[in-house]
Tab-separated table of C-alpha atoms and ligand atoms in Angstrom:
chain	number	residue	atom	x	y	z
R	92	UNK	CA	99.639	141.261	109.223
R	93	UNK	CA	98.916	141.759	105.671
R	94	UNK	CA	94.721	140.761	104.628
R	95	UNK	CA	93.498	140.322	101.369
R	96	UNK	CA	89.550	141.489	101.169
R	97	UNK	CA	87.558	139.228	98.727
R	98	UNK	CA	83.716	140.059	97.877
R	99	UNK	CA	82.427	137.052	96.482
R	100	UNK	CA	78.453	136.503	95.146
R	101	UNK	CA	76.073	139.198	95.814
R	102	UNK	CA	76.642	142.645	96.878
R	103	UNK	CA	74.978	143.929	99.608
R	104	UNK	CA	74.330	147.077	101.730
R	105	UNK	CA	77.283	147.684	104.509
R	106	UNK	CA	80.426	146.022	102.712
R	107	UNK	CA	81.586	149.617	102.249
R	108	UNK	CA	81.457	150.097	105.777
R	109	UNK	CA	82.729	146.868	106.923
R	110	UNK	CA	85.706	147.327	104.527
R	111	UNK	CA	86.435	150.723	105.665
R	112	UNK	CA	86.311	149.612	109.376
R	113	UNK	CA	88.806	146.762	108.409
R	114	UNK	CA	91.313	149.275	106.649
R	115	UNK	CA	91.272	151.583	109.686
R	116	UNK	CA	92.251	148.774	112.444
R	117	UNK	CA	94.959	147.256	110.347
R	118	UNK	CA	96.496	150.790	109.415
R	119	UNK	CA	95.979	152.191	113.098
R	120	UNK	CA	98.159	148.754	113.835
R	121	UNK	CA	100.560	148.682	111.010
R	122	UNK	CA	98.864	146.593	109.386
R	123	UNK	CA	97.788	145.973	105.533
R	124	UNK	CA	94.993	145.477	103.870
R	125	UNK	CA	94.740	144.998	99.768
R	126	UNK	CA	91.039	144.220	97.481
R	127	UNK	CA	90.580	141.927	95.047
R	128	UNK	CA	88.923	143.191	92.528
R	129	UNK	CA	85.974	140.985	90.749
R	130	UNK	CA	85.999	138.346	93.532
R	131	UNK	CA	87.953	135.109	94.017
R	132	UNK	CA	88.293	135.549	90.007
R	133	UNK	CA	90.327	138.619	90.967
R	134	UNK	CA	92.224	136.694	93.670
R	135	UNK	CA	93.185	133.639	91.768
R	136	UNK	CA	94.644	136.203	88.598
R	137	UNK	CA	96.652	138.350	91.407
R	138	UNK	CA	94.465	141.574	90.894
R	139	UNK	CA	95.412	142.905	94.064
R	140	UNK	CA	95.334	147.110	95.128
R	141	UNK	CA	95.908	148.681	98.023
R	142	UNK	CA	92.629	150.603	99.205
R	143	UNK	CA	92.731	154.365	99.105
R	144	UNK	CA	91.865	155.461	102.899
R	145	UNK	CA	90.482	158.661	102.370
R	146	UNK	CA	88.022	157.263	99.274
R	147	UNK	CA	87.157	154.790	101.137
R	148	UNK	CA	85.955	156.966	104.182
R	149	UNK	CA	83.781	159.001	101.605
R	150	UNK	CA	82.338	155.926	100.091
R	151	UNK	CA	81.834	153.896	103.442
R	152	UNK	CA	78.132	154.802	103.788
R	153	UNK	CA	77.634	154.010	99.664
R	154	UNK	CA	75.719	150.776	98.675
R	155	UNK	CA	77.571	148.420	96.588
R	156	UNK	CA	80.960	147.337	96.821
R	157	UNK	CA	84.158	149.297	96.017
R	158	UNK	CA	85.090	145.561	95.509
R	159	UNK	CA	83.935	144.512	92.499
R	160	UNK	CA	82.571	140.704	93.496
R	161	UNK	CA	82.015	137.929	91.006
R	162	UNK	CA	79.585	134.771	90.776
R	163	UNK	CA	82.810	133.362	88.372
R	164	UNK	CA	83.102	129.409	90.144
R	165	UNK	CA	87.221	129.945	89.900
R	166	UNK	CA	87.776	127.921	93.231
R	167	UNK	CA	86.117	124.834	91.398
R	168	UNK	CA	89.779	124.355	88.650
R	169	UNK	CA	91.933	122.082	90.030
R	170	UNK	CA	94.433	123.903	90.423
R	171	UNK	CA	93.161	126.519	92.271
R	172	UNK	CA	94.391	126.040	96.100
R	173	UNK	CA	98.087	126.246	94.346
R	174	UNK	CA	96.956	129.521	92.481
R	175	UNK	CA	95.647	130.807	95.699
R	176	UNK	CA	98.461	129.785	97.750
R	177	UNK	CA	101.302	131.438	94.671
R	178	UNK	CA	99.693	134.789	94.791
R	179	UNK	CA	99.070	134.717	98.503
R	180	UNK	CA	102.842	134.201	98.917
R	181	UNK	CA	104.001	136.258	96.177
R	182	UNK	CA	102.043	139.360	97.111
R	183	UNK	CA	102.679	138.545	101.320
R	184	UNK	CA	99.345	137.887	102.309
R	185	UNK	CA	98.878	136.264	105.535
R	186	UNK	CA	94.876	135.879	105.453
R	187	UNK	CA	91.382	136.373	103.871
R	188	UNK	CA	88.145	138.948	105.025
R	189	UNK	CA	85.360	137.334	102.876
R	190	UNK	CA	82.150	138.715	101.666
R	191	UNK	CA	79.905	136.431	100.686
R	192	UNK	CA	75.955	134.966	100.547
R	193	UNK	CA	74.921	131.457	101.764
R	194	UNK	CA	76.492	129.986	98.787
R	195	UNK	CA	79.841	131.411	98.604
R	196	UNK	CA	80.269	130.508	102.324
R	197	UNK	CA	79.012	127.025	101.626
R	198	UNK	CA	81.340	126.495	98.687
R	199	UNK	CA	84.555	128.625	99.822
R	200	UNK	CA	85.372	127.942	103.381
R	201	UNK	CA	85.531	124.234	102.776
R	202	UNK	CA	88.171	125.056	100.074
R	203	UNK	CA	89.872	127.772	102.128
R	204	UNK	CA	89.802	125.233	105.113
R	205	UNK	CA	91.624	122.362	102.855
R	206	UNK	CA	94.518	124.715	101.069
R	207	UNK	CA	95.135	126.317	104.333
R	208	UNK	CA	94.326	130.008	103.777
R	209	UNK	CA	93.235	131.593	107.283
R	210	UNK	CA	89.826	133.577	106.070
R	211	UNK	CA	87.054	134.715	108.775
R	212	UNK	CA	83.861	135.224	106.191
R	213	UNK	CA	81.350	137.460	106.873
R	214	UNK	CA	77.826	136.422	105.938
R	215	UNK	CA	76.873	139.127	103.351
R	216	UNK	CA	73.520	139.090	101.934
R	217	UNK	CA	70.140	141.203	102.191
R	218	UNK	CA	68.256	137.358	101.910
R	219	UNK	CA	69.213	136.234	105.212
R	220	UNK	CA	69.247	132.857	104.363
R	221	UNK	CA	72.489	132.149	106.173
R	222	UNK	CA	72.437	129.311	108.084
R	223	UNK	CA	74.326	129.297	111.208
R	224	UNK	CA	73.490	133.066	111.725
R	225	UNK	CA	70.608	134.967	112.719
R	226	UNK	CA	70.833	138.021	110.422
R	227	UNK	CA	73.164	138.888	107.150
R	228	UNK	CA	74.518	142.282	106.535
R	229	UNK	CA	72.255	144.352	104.486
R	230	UNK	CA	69.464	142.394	104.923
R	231	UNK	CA	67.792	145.964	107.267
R	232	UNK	CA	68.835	148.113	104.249
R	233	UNK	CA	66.882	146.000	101.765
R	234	UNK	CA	63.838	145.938	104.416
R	235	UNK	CA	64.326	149.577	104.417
R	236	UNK	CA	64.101	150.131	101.377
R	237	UNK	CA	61.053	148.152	100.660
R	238	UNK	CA	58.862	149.979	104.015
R	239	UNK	CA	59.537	153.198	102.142
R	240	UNK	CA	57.594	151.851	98.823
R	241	UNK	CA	54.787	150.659	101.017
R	242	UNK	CA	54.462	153.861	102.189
R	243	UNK	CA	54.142	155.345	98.821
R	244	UNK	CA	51.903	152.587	97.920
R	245	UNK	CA	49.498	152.841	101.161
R	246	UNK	CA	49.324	157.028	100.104
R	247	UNK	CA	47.691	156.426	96.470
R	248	UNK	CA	46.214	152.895	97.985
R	249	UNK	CA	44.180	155.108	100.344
R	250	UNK	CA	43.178	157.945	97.540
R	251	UNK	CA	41.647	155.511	95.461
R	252	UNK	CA	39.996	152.398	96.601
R	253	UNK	CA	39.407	149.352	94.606
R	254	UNK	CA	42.903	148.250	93.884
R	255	UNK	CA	45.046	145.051	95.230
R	256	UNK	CA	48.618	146.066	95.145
R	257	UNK	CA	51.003	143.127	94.719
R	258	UNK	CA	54.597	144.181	96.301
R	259	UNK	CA	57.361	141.944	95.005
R	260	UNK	CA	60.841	141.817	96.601
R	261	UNK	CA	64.378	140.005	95.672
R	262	UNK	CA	65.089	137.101	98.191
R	263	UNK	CA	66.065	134.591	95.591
R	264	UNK	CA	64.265	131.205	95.970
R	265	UNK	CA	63.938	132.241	100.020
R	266	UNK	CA	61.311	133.977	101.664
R	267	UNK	CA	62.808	135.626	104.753
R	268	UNK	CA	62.996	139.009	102.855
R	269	UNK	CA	59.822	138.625	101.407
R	270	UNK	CA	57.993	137.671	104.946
R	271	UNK	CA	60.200	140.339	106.796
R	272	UNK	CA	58.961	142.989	104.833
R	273	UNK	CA	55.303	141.548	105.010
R	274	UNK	CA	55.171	141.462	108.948
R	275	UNK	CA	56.824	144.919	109.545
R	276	UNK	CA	54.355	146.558	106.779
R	277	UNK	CA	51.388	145.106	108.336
R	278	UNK	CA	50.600	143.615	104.492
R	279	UNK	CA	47.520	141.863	104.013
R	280	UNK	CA	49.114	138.575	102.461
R	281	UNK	CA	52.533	137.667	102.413
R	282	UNK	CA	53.486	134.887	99.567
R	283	UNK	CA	57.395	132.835	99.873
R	284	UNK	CA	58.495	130.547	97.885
R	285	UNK	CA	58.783	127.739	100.788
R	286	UNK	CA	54.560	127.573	101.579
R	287	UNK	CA	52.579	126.936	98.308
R	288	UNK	CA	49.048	128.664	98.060
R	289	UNK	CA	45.887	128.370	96.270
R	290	UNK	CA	45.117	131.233	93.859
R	291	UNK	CA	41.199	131.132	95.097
R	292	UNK	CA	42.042	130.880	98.578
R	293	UNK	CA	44.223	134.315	97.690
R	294	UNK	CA	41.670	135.946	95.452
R	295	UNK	CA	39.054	135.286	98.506
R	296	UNK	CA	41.191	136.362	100.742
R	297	UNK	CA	42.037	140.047	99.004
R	298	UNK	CA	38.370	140.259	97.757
R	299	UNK	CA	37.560	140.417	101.503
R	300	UNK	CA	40.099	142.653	102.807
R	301	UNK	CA	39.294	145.065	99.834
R	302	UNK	CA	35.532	145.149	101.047
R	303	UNK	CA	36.490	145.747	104.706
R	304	UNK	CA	39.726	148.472	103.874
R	305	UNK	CA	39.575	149.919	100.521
R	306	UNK	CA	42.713	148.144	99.083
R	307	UNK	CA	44.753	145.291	99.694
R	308	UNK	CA	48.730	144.775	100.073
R	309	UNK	CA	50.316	141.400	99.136
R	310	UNK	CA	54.295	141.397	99.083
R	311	UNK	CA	55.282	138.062	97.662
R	312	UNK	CA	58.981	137.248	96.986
R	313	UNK	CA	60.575	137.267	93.501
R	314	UNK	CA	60.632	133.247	93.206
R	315	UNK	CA	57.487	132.096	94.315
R	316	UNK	CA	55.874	129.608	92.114
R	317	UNK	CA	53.290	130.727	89.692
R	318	UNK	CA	54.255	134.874	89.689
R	319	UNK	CA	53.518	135.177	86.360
R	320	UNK	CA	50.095	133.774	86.159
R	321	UNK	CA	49.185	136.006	89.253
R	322	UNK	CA	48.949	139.215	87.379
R	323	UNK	CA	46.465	137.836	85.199
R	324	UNK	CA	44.228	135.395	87.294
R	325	UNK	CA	43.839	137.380	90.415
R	326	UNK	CA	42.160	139.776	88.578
R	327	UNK	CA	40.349	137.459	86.638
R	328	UNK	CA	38.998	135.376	90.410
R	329	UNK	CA	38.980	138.206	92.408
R	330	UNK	CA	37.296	141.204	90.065
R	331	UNK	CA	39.396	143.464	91.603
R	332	UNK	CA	42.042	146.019	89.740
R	333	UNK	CA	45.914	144.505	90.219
R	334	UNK	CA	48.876	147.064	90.777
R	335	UNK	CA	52.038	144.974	90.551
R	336	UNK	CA	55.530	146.718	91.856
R	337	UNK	CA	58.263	145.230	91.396
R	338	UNK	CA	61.876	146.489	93.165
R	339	UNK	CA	64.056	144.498	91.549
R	340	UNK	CA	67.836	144.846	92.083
R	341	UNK	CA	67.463	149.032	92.976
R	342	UNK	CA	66.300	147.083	96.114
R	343	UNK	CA	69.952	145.308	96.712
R	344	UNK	CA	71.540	148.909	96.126
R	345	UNK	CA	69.336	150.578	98.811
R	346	UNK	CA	70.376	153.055	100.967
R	347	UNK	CA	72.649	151.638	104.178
R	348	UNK	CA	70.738	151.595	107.080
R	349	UNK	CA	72.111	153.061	110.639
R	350	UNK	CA	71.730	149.301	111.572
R	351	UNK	CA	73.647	148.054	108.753
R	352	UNK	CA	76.515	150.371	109.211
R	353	UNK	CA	77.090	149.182	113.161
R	354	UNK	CA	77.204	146.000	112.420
R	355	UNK	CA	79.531	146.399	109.260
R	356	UNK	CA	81.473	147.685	111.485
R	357	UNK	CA	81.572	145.359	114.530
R	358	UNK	CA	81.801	142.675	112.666
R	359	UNK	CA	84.753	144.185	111.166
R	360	UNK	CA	86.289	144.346	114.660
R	361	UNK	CA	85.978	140.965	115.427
R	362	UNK	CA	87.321	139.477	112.190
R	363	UNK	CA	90.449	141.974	112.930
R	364	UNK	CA	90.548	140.600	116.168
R	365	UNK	CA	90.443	137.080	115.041
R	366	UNK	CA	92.646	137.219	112.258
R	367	UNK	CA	95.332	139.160	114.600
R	368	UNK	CA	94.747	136.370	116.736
R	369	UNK	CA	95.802	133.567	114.714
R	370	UNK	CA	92.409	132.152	113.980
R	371	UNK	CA	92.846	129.748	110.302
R	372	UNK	CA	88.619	129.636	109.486
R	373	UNK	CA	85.767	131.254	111.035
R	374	UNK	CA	83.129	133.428	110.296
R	375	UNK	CA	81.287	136.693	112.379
R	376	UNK	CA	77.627	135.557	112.984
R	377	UNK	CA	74.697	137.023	114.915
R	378	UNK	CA	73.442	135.087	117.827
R	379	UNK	CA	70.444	135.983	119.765
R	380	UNK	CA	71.300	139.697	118.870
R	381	UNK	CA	75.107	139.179	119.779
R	382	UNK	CA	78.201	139.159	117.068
R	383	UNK	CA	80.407	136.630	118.023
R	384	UNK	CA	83.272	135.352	116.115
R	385	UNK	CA	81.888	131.491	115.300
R	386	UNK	CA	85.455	129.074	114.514
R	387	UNK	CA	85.451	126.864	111.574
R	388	UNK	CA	82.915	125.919	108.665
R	389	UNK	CA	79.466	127.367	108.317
R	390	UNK	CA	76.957	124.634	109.013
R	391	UNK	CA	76.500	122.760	105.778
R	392	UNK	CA	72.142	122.463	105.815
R	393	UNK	CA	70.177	125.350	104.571
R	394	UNK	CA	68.239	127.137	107.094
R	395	UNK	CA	65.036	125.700	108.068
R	396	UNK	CA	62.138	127.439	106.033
R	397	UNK	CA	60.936	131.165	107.381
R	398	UNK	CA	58.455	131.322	110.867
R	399	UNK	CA	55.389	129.770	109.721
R	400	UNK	CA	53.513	131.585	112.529
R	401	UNK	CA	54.204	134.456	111.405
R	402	UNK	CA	53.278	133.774	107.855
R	403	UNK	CA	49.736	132.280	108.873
R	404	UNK	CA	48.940	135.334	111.361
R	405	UNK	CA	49.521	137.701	108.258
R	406	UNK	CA	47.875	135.411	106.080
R	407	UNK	CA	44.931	135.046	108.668
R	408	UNK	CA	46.046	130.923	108.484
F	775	F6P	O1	72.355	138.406	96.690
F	775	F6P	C1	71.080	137.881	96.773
F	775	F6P	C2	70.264	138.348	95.610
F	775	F6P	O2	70.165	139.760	95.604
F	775	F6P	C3	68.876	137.723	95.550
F	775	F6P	O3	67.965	138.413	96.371
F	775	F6P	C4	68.588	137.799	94.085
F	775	F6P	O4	67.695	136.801	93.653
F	775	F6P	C5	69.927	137.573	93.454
F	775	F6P	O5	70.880	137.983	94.393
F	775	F6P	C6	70.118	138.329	92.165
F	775	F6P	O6	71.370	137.999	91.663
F	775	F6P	P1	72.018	138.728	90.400
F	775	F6P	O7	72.479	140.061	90.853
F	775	F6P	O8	73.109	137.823	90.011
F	775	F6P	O9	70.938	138.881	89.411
């Protein structure tokens, strides 16, 4: 059996690990595994290499993707299912291992499904905004990453009172990151893009956790509406000092988690499995803490908005 790896959208923490996983069945098998390089842009133009076993092993715990992916929409040109079917025959490729977010799944495996191209996907992202599965690969990394730049923010929080510390995190326009993050941190305020909020109910709300504790900690998500006048009218409502971090994309290149790296790697054993198996579409999701391998499309609605329990107990709703 001879797999073509595609990263499409997003990179995220654990693709290294997943890809060296993959390599290792299908060699310990006879198998064969090639990469596109820059994503289904890479696919569609035949840039196809075989993977270097040994560098991969040494870059398997790495962030990233040794896979260079693409957000290029290729698969939209009409005559792409006959490009993708020529180079899958003229370099022997039998199926696909995807990498992708919620909206390379939602766009690919449709097309995949119609040219006939046998792909399981796995659902990539640190956003986990997948629907159809309960957590994304990376996603742990990314919350990871962010705990560890609470904790730096809690140690000078501490030393010098007076100070409202706004946390931003990526997540796109979804707050499951964001509100992640917020619960595990024990923040003060969590804002996503999916619950609006009044900037005096927020300035009220700070004002008064600042009295009782020193400082306050609000970790909003990258797309909420009205970020940019926060940094100048919570200051301005509240009279408190503002501290704004933001972790942009260093966050998406954090370091892979121990929780990241297992389930790279079982997931990786069930698309082998699945793909040795004969399966045409299908994609490894998480369900109630369990990979399974889930056959055919992705379920076309986005997922429903984040817990709104939990975002009113942080937000003392
Ligand atoms: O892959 C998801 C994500 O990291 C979002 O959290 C973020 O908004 C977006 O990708 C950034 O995309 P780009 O790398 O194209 O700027």
């Amino acid at each position: 059996m001879k797999t073509a790896i595609v990263v499409s959208g997003g990179d995220a923490p654990g693709i290294n690990a997943a890809i060296d996983a993959y390599a290792r069945l299908a060699r310990e098998s006879g198998g064969q595994v090639v990469g596109a390089q820059d994503g289904f842009a890479g696919l569609l133009a035949g840039r196809l290499s075989e993977l270097d076993g040994a560098l991969l092993s040494r870059l398997s715990g790495k962030s990233g993707s040794i896979l260079r992916s693409s957000r290029a929409p290729v698969l939209s040109a009409p005559d792409a299912g006959e490009r993708l079917r020529a180079v899958m025959r003229a370099n022997d490729v039998e199926n696909l291992l995807l990498f992708g977010g919620d909206g390379s799944l939602k766009h690919a495996l449709p097309l995949l499904e119609r040219w006939g191209a046998p792909c399981v996907a796995m659902p990539t992202t640190i956003d986990n905004d997948i629907t159809g599965t309960d957590y994304t690969l990376g996603h742990d990394s990314a919350c990871n990453f962010a705990l560890a730049a609470v904790e730096g923010i809690r140690a000078t929080a501490d030393a010098l009172p007076g100070r409202i510390f706004l946390l931003e995190t990526l997540g796109g326009h979804t707050g499951y990151l964001a509100l992640a993050i917020a619960h595990a941190s024990g923040a003060d305020v969590a804002l996503l893009p999916e619950y609006a909020f009044d900037l005096d109910w927020l300035a009220e709300r700070v004002r008064r956790v600042v009295e009782r504790a020193g400082y306050a900690l609000v970790v909003l998500c990258e797309f909420v509406p009205g970020i940019d006048s926060l940094r100048d009218e919570l200051p301005r409502r509240s009279g408190i000092r503002v501290r704004y971090t933001a972790l942009g994309h260093a966050q998406r290149g954090a370091d892979t988690s121990h929780y990241d790296r297992t389930v790279a790697r079982d997931m990786s054993g069930l698309a082998w499995q699945a793909l040795k198996d004969g399966l045409s579409l299908g994609a490894v999701v998480m369900r109630h803490g369990k990979l399974t391998l889930r056959e055919g499309l992705m379920p076309p609605q986005d997922k429903p908005a984040p817990d709104y329990a939990r975002y009113a107990r942080i937000n003392g709703l």
